[in-house]
C-alpha cells in the first residue's frame, strides 16, 4: 500500500515570484518553477524547511496546530522540545517554563529532554552490543531519516532502530495519564515543535492512539510565555531533565550524552549529505555513531524557533551548567519502560529511492542513457533558469515526461537561431521558375 503523503511545508502562491532561489537549496531536488510559480513534488519533499529559510519573498511556510486544539481533549499533555528552553534567556528556569505551559491550559507536561536522556541509556546498550553496522546513524531528526530513506536508501540499515526522544516521551506521558484513569480518547499529547519535519512526522501518525495528537510551533507559544513573565512560578516536582537531555537541543548534545567511542556530529542538511556520501563509500567505518541534524546548529536552528540560534546555544549551555545532575533511571523505572515498550520504533525505515528512473532495470538503464544524451546537449551551467535545479534534473524531468528540452533558455535560443537561419536560407531561395536565364532575362516556365 502506498504511504499517505502529507506535508507541513507549503507554498503561498500569491507571494511566490518564481525567482528560483529555492530550487537550488532543496536537498532532494523537490522543487520546480513552472508558469512563474514554485511547485513542490510531494514524493520528494522531506519537510526539512530549507526552502522556508531561502525564499526572499516568504512564500514558503510551515503549518502547525493551533493552541486551541488542546481543548478537544479532557487531559492534554505538553511535550516541550529541549530547544524550547533555549528560546528563553536568564531568569527563565525550567520550572517556570513548565509552569507557563500549564497556565496556557495544558493539564500536564512531560519533558522531551527527559525522554532523550532515557533513550541515550538504551542507545548505549545497542552500541556496546555491536550488533548493528557502524556507524549507527541517529534517527532523532525526522528530516534526516527521510533524507536517508529517499536519497541514501543503502543507509537505512545504519539508522538507529529505536524511537526518537519525542516518541519515547510521548509513550511515557500517555501511560502516566492512563494510570491516572483517563481513557485513550480523552488524552491529547502535543509537541511544542521547533521544525516542520516533526509536524509532518506527527501528522503521518494521526489516529494512532499511542502517539502524538498535534504539534504546536514554538513561535506560537513563545510570545504567550513572554507575556506572562511576571506570573511565572518556579514550581518543583515536574522538572526532571538534566544536562544530558537538555543538550540535545543543539548539535553535539546527543553524542555528549552517549560518550561511547568515536562519533561525528553533523548539522545542516547539505553537510549531512556530504557525510552520508562518505558513509556510503565506506570511508567512515571507524566511527561508531553519527549524530545528524537537518538544521544548522541542531534543533535550535529549526525554522519554527524564534531565538537566533547562536544566542539559543548560549542559553542551552547556561541550562546545561545549571541542571548538571542527571537523575539516574532506577531499576523499577526500567521495568516500567520495558512494560510500556517505550523504545519501540513503530514505523519501519523504508528505502524509497526517489532517484530510481524505472522499476524495470533494463528500462531504467535505457532512460539513463537518454539522460546522458540530453545532458550532452544542455549547457551544463546548472543555472536553474529552466525551473529545474540542475541540467541533470532537467534531463531527468524530460525523460520522466515532466519537462521539455527547450525549457532550457539556452537550448531554446540555439533552436530559434537554427530556425531563423533556415528561414533566412529559405527566403533566399528563388524558385526554379523565377531564375534568370544566361542573358539576364527572367525565365518563366512555359514561355
Ligand atoms: S524562492 Fe521559490 S518560493 Fe520563494 S519566491 Fe522564489 S520561486 Fe517562489
Ligand atoms: S522542505 Fe526541504 S525537501 Fe521540501 S521542498 Fe523545501 S527544501 Fe525541498
Coordinates of C-alpha atoms and ligand atoms in Angstrom, one line a residue:
X1 CA 0.0 0.0 0.0
X2 CA 1.3 3.4 -0.9
X3 CA 2.1 5.6 2.1
X4 CA -0.2 8.6 2.5
X5 CA 1.9 11.7 2.0
X6 CA 1.2 14.9 3.9
X7 CA 3.4 17.8 4.3
X8 CA 3.8 20.7 6.6
X9 CA 6.0 22.9 4.3
X10 CA 3.6 24.7 2.0
X11 CA 3.7 27.3 -0.7
X12 CA 1.7 30.6 -0.7
X13 CA 1.3 31.0 -4.5
X14 CA 0.3 34.7 -4.2
X15 CA 3.7 35.5 -2.7
X16 CA 5.8 33.4 -5.0
X17 CA 7.6 35.4 -7.6
X18 CA 9.1 32.4 -9.4
X19 CA 12.6 33.7 -8.7
X20 CA 14.0 30.1 -8.5
X21 CA 16.1 30.8 -5.3
X22 CA 14.5 27.9 -3.5
X23 CA 15.1 25.2 -6.2
X24 CA 18.9 25.2 -5.7
X25 CA 18.8 24.8 -1.9
X26 CA 16.4 21.9 -1.8
X27 CA 18.4 18.8 -0.9
X28 CA 16.1 16.3 -2.6
X29 CA 15.5 18.4 -5.8
X30 CA 11.8 18.5 -4.9
X31 CA 11.1 22.0 -6.3
X32 CA 10.4 23.1 -9.8
X33 CA 9.3 26.5 -11.1
X34 CA 6.6 26.2 -13.7
X35 CA 4.5 29.0 -15.1
X36 CA 6.2 31.5 -12.8
X37 CA 5.4 29.7 -9.6
X38 CA 7.2 27.1 -7.5
X39 CA 5.8 23.6 -7.2
X40 CA 6.8 21.1 -4.5
X41 CA 7.0 17.5 -5.6
X42 CA 5.2 15.7 -2.7
X43 CA 7.1 12.4 -3.4
X44 CA 10.5 14.1 -2.9
X45 CA 9.9 16.7 -0.2
X46 CA 11.3 15.7 3.2
X47 CA 10.0 18.9 5.0
X48 CA 13.5 20.0 6.0
X49 CA 12.4 23.6 5.9
X50 CA 15.4 24.7 3.8
X51 CA 13.2 26.4 1.2
X52 CA 11.5 28.4 4.0
X53 CA 14.9 29.8 5.0
X54 CA 15.9 30.6 1.4
X55 CA 12.8 32.2 0.0
X56 CA 13.3 36.0 -0.1
X57 CA 9.5 36.5 -0.5
X58 CA 8.4 34.4 2.4
X59 CA 6.3 32.3 0.0
X60 CA 7.1 29.1 1.8
X61 CA 5.7 28.5 5.3
X62 CA 5.3 25.7 7.8
X63 CA 1.9 24.6 9.1
X64 CA 1.3 23.6 12.7
X65 CA -1.6 23.1 15.0
X66 CA -3.3 26.0 16.9
X67 CA -3.1 26.0 20.7
X68 CA -6.9 25.7 20.8
X69 CA -6.6 22.1 19.6
X70 CA -5.8 21.1 23.1
X71 CA -9.4 21.9 24.0
X72 CA -10.6 18.8 22.2
X73 CA -9.2 16.6 24.9
X74 CA -10.1 16.2 28.6
X75 CA -6.4 15.7 29.5
X76 CA -3.9 17.5 27.4
X77 CA -0.2 17.0 27.8
X78 CA 2.6 19.3 26.5
X79 CA 5.8 17.8 25.4
X80 CA 8.3 20.7 25.1
X81 CA 11.3 20.0 22.9
X82 CA 14.7 20.7 24.5
X83 CA 15.1 23.5 22.0
X84 CA 12.0 25.2 23.6
X85 CA 14.0 26.0 26.7
X86 CA 16.8 27.5 24.6
X87 CA 14.4 30.3 23.4
X88 CA 14.5 32.0 26.8
X89 CA 17.2 34.0 28.4
X90 CA 18.4 34.2 32.0
X91 CA 15.7 34.2 34.6
X92 CA 13.5 31.6 32.9
X93 CA 14.1 28.4 34.9
X94 CA 12.8 25.1 33.5
X95 CA 10.3 25.1 36.4
X96 CA 8.9 28.5 35.3
X97 CA 8.7 27.4 31.7
X98 CA 6.8 24.2 32.5
X99 CA 4.5 26.2 34.8
X100 CA 3.9 28.6 31.9
X101 CA 2.7 25.7 29.8
X102 CA 0.3 24.6 32.5
X103 CA -1.0 28.2 32.7
X104 CA -1.7 28.1 28.9
X105 CA -4.2 25.3 29.5
X106 CA -2.3 22.0 29.4
X107 CA -3.2 19.5 32.1
X108 CA 0.3 18.1 32.3
X109 CA 3.8 18.4 30.9
X110 CA 6.5 15.9 30.2
X111 CA 9.9 16.9 29.0
X112 CA 11.2 15.5 25.7
X113 CA 14.7 16.2 27.2
X114 CA 13.9 13.5 29.8
X115 CA 12.8 11.2 27.0
X116 CA 16.2 11.9 25.3
X117 CA 18.3 11.1 28.3
X118 CA 16.4 7.8 29.0
X119 CA 16.8 6.9 25.3
X120 CA 20.5 7.7 25.5
X121 CA 20.9 4.9 28.1
X122 CA 19.2 2.5 25.7
X123 CA 21.4 3.6 22.7
X124 CA 24.5 2.9 24.8
X125 CA 23.3 -0.7 25.3
X126 CA 22.9 -1.1 21.5
X127 CA 26.3 0.5 20.8
X128 CA 28.0 -1.8 23.3
X129 CA 26.3 -4.9 21.8
X130 CA 28.0 -4.2 18.5
X131 CA 25.1 -5.9 16.6
X132 CA 24.5 -3.1 14.1
X133 CA 26.7 -2.0 11.2
X134 CA 28.9 1.0 12.0
X135 CA 28.4 3.9 12.1
X136 CA 25.0 3.9 13.6
X137 CA 23.0 6.9 12.4
X138 CA 20.8 8.8 14.9
X139 CA 17.1 8.6 14.0
X140 CA 16.1 11.6 16.2
X141 CA 15.7 14.1 13.3
X142 CA 12.8 13.1 11.0
X143 CA 14.1 15.1 8.1
X144 CA 17.4 13.2 8.3
X145 CA 15.6 9.9 8.5
X146 CA 13.6 10.8 5.4
X147 CA 16.7 12.0 3.6
X148 CA 18.3 8.6 4.2
X149 CA 15.1 6.9 3.0
X150 CA 14.8 9.0 -0.1
X151 CA 18.3 9.7 -1.2
X152 CA 20.6 7.2 0.6
X153 CA 18.4 4.0 0.7
X154 CA 21.5 1.9 1.3
X155 CA 22.0 3.6 4.7
X156 CA 18.5 2.7 6.1
X157 CA 20.2 -0.3 7.7
X158 CA 22.5 2.1 9.6
X159 CA 19.6 4.1 11.1
X160 CA 19.2 3.6 14.9
X161 CA 16.2 1.2 15.1
X162 CA 14.7 3.0 18.1
X163 CA 12.0 5.6 18.6
X164 CA 13.0 9.3 18.8
X165 CA 13.2 11.2 22.2
X166 CA 9.8 12.6 21.2
X167 CA 8.3 9.2 20.7
X168 CA 9.7 7.9 24.0
X169 CA 8.5 10.9 25.9
X170 CA 5.0 10.6 24.3
X171 CA 4.7 7.0 25.4
X172 CA 5.7 7.7 28.9
X173 CA 3.5 10.7 29.2
X174 CA 0.5 8.9 27.8
X175 CA 0.9 5.9 30.1
X176 CA 1.1 8.2 33.1
X177 CA -2.2 9.7 32.0
X178 CA -3.7 6.2 31.6
X179 CA -2.6 5.3 35.1
X180 CA -4.5 8.4 36.3
X181 CA -7.6 6.8 34.9
X182 CA -8.1 8.7 31.7
X183 CA -9.3 6.8 28.6
X184 CA -7.1 6.8 25.5
X185 CA -9.6 9.0 23.7
X186 CA -9.5 11.6 26.5
X187 CA -5.8 12.1 26.3
X188 CA -4.3 14.6 23.9
X189 CA -0.5 14.7 23.5
X190 CA 1.1 17.8 21.9
X191 CA 4.6 18.5 20.9
X192 CA 6.0 22.0 21.2
X193 CA 8.0 21.9 18.0
X194 CA 11.0 23.8 16.5
X195 CA 10.6 22.4 13.0
X196 CA 8.1 21.3 10.3
X197 CA 9.6 17.9 9.9
X198 CA 8.3 16.9 13.3
X199 CA 4.9 18.3 12.4
X200 CA 4.8 16.0 9.3
X201 CA 6.0 13.0 11.3
X202 CA 3.2 13.6 13.8
X203 CA 0.6 14.1 11.2
X204 CA 1.5 10.9 9.5
X205 CA 0.8 9.0 12.7
X206 CA -2.6 10.6 13.4
X207 CA -5.1 8.1 14.5
X208 CA -2.5 6.1 16.3
X209 CA -3.5 6.5 20.0
X210 CA -0.1 5.5 21.2
X211 CA 1.4 8.5 19.5
X212 CA 1.0 12.3 19.4
X213 CA -2.1 14.2 18.5
X214 CA -0.6 17.5 17.4
X215 CA 2.3 19.8 17.1
X216 CA 2.2 23.5 18.1
X217 CA 5.0 25.7 16.9
X218 CA 7.4 27.3 19.4
X219 CA 6.8 30.6 17.6
X220 CA 3.2 30.5 18.7
X221 CA 3.9 29.6 22.3
X222 CA 6.9 31.9 22.9
X223 CA 5.1 35.2 23.0
X224 CA 2.4 33.8 25.2
X225 CA 5.0 32.8 27.8
X226 CA 6.8 36.1 27.5
X227 CA 3.5 37.9 28.1
X228 CA 3.1 36.1 31.4
X229 CA 6.7 36.5 32.6
X230 CA 5.6 38.3 35.9
X231 CA 3.2 35.5 36.7
X232 CA 5.6 32.5 36.2
X233 CA 6.3 30.5 39.3
X234 CA 9.2 28.2 39.8
X235 CA 7.3 25.0 40.7
X236 CA 9.1 21.9 41.7
X237 CA 8.4 18.3 41.1
X238 CA 7.6 18.4 37.4
X239 CA 11.0 19.2 36.0
X240 CA 13.3 16.2 35.8
X241 CA 15.5 16.6 32.8
X242 CA 19.2 17.3 33.2
X243 CA 22.2 18.4 31.1
X244 CA 22.1 15.0 29.3
X245 CA 18.7 15.7 27.7
X246 CA 18.8 19.5 27.5
X247 CA 22.0 19.3 25.4
X248 CA 20.1 17.5 22.6
X249 CA 18.7 21.0 21.7
X250 CA 21.9 21.7 19.9
X251 CA 24.3 19.8 17.6
X252 CA 26.7 17.6 19.7
X253 CA 24.3 17.2 22.6
X254 CA 23.4 13.7 21.7
X255 CA 27.0 12.5 21.4
X256 CA 27.8 14.1 24.8
X257 CA 25.0 12.1 26.4
X258 CA 26.3 8.9 24.9
X259 CA 30.1 9.3 25.2
X260 CA 30.8 6.0 23.6
X261 CA 33.7 5.7 21.2
X262 CA 34.3 7.8 18.1
X263 CA 31.4 9.7 16.6
X264 CA 30.6 12.6 14.3
X265 CA 28.0 15.3 15.0
X266 CA 26.9 16.9 11.7
X267 CA 24.3 19.6 11.3
X268 CA 22.8 21.4 8.3
X269 CA 21.2 19.2 5.6
X270 CA 23.9 19.8 3.0
X271 CA 26.7 18.8 5.3
X272 CA 24.6 15.8 6.4
X273 CA 24.5 14.7 2.8
X274 CA 28.3 15.1 2.4
X275 CA 28.8 12.9 5.5
X276 CA 26.3 10.3 4.3
X277 CA 28.1 10.1 0.9
X278 CA 31.3 9.2 2.8
X279 CA 29.4 6.6 4.9
X280 CA 28.0 5.1 1.7
X281 CA 31.5 4.8 0.3
X282 CA 32.6 3.0 3.5
X283 CA 35.0 5.8 4.4
X284 CA 33.7 6.3 8.0
X285 CA 33.6 2.7 9.3
X286 CA 35.9 3.8 12.1
X287 CA 33.0 5.8 13.6
X288 CA 30.6 4.2 16.0
X289 CA 27.9 6.8 15.8
X290 CA 26.7 9.6 13.6
X291 CA 24.5 12.3 15.1
X292 CA 22.9 14.2 12.2
X293 CA 20.5 17.1 12.3
X294 CA 18.9 18.8 9.3
X295 CA 19.1 22.3 10.8
X296 CA 22.3 24.3 11.2
X297 CA 23.2 24.2 14.9
X298 CA 20.7 21.4 15.6
X299 CA 17.1 21.8 16.7
X300 CA 17.7 25.3 17.9
X301 CA 18.2 26.2 14.2
X302 CA 14.7 25.0 13.3
X303 CA 12.5 27.3 11.3
X304 CA 9.8 27.5 13.9
X305 CA 12.2 28.6 16.6
X306 CA 12.3 32.3 17.4
X307 CA 15.7 32.9 19.0
X308 CA 18.8 33.5 17.0
X309 CA 20.5 30.0 17.0
X310 CA 23.8 31.4 18.3
X311 CA 22.1 33.0 21.3
X312 CA 19.9 30.0 21.8
X313 CA 23.2 28.0 22.1
X314 CA 24.3 30.3 24.9
X315 CA 21.0 29.6 26.6
X316 CA 21.5 25.8 26.2
X317 CA 25.0 26.0 27.6
X318 CA 23.8 28.0 30.6
X319 CA 21.0 25.5 31.3
X320 CA 23.4 22.6 31.0
X321 CA 25.6 24.1 33.7
X322 CA 22.5 24.8 35.9
X323 CA 21.0 21.4 35.6
X324 CA 24.2 19.4 35.9
X325 CA 22.9 16.5 38.0
X326 CA 21.4 13.6 36.0
X327 CA 18.7 11.7 37.8
X328 CA 19.6 8.1 37.3
X329 CA 16.9 5.8 36.0
X330 CA 16.1 3.3 38.7
X331 CA 15.6 -0.4 38.2
X332 CA 11.8 -0.2 38.7
X333 CA 11.6 2.6 36.2
X334 CA 13.4 0.5 33.6
X335 CA 11.0 -2.3 34.3
X336 CA 8.1 0.1 33.7
X337 CA 9.7 1.3 30.4
X338 CA 10.0 -2.2 29.3
X339 CA 6.4 -2.9 30.0
X340 CA 5.4 0.3 28.1
X341 CA 7.6 -0.9 25.2
X342 CA 8.9 2.6 25.4
X343 CA 11.7 2.4 22.8
X344 CA 10.0 0.5 20.1
X345 CA 10.0 2.3 16.7
X346 CA 6.6 2.0 15.3
X347 CA 7.3 3.0 11.7
X348 CA 9.9 0.9 9.9
X349 CA 12.5 2.7 7.8
X350 CA 11.6 2.4 4.1
X351 CA 14.2 2.6 1.4
X352 CA 12.3 4.5 -1.3
X353 CA 15.0 5.7 -3.7
X354 CA 13.2 8.6 -5.4
X355 CA 16.0 8.7 -7.9
X356 CA 15.1 5.4 -9.5
X357 CA 14.1 6.0 -13.1
X358 CA 12.1 2.8 -13.6
X359 CA 11.2 -0.3 -11.6
X360 CA 12.4 -2.3 -14.6
X361 CA 16.2 -2.5 -14.6
X362 CA 16.6 -2.6 -18.4
X363 CA 14.2 0.3 -18.9
X364 CA 16.0 2.3 -16.2
X365 CA 19.3 1.7 -18.0
X366 CA 17.8 2.9 -21.3
X367 CA 16.4 6.0 -19.6
X368 CA 19.8 6.7 -18.0
X369 CA 21.4 6.6 -21.4
X370 CA 18.8 9.0 -22.8
X371 CA 19.5 11.3 -19.9
X372 CA 23.2 11.3 -20.7
X373 CA 22.5 12.2 -24.4
X374 CA 20.2 15.0 -23.3
X375 CA 22.9 16.2 -20.9
X376 CA 25.4 16.5 -23.8
X377 CA 23.0 18.9 -25.5
X378 CA 22.4 21.1 -22.3
X379 CA 24.9 23.8 -21.5
X380 CA 25.9 22.4 -18.1
X381 CA 25.5 25.7 -16.3
X382 CA 23.1 24.4 -13.6
X383 CA 21.6 27.9 -13.6
X384 CA 18.0 27.0 -12.7
X385 CA 16.6 29.2 -15.5
X386 CA 14.6 26.3 -16.8
X387 CA 12.8 25.9 -13.5
X388 CA 14.7 22.7 -12.6
X389 CA 17.6 22.9 -10.1
X390 CA 20.4 21.4 -12.4
X391 CA 20.9 20.4 -16.0
X392 CA 20.8 16.8 -14.9
X393 CA 17.5 17.3 -13.1
X394 CA 16.0 18.9 -16.3
X395 CA 17.2 15.9 -18.3
X396 CA 15.6 13.6 -15.8
X397 CA 12.4 15.6 -15.9
X398 CA 12.4 15.3 -19.8
X399 CA 12.8 11.5 -19.5
X400 CA 10.0 11.4 -16.9
X401 CA 7.9 13.5 -19.3
X402 CA 7.6 16.4 -16.9
X403 CA 9.6 18.9 -19.0
X404 CA 10.9 19.6 -22.4
X405 CA 14.5 20.2 -23.5
X406 CA 13.5 23.6 -24.8
X407 CA 12.6 24.7 -21.2
X408 CA 16.3 25.4 -21.1
X409 CA 16.5 29.1 -22.4
X410 CA 20.0 28.5 -23.9
X411 CA 18.8 25.5 -25.9
X412 CA 15.7 27.4 -26.9
X413 CA 17.9 30.3 -28.2
X414 CA 20.0 27.8 -30.2
X415 CA 16.9 26.2 -31.7
X416 CA 15.5 29.7 -32.5
X417 CA 18.8 30.7 -34.2
X418 CA 18.8 27.4 -36.1
X419 CA 15.3 28.0 -37.2
X420 CA 15.9 31.7 -38.2
X421 CA 18.9 30.6 -40.2
X422 CA 16.7 28.0 -42.0
X423 CA 14.1 30.7 -42.6
X424 CA 16.7 33.1 -43.9
X425 CA 18.1 30.3 -46.3
X426 CA 14.6 29.6 -47.5
X427 CA 13.8 33.2 -48.0
X428 CA 16.9 33.5 -50.3
X429 CA 15.9 30.5 -52.3
X430 CA 14.4 31.5 -55.7
X431 CA 12.0 29.1 -57.3
X432 CA 13.4 27.5 -60.5
X433 CA 10.5 29.2 -62.3
X434 CA 11.8 32.6 -61.4
X435 CA 15.5 32.1 -62.2
X436 CA 17.3 34.4 -64.7
X437 CA 18.5 32.9 -67.9
X438 CA 22.1 33.3 -69.2
X439 CA 21.2 36.6 -70.9
X440 CA 19.9 38.0 -67.6
X441 CA 16.3 37.7 -68.6
X442 CA 13.8 36.2 -66.2
X443 CA 12.5 32.9 -67.4
X444 CA 9.0 31.7 -66.7
X445 CA 8.3 28.1 -67.3
X446 CA 6.4 27.5 -70.5
X447 CA 7.4 30.9 -72.1
Ligands
LIG1 S1 12.3 31.3 -3.6 FE1 11.0 29.8 -4.5 S2 9.0 30.0 -3.4 FE2 10.2 31.8 -3.0 S3 9.5 33.3 -4.5 FE3 11.3 32.3 -5.4 S4 10.5 30.6 -6.6 FE4 8.8 31.3 -5.2
LIG2 S1 11.0 21.5 2.7 FE1 13.1 20.8 2.1 S2 12.8 19.0 0.8 FE2 10.8 20.1 1.0 S3 10.7 21.4 -0.8 FE3 11.5 22.6 0.9 S4 13.8 22.4 0.7 FE4 12.9 20.8 -0.5

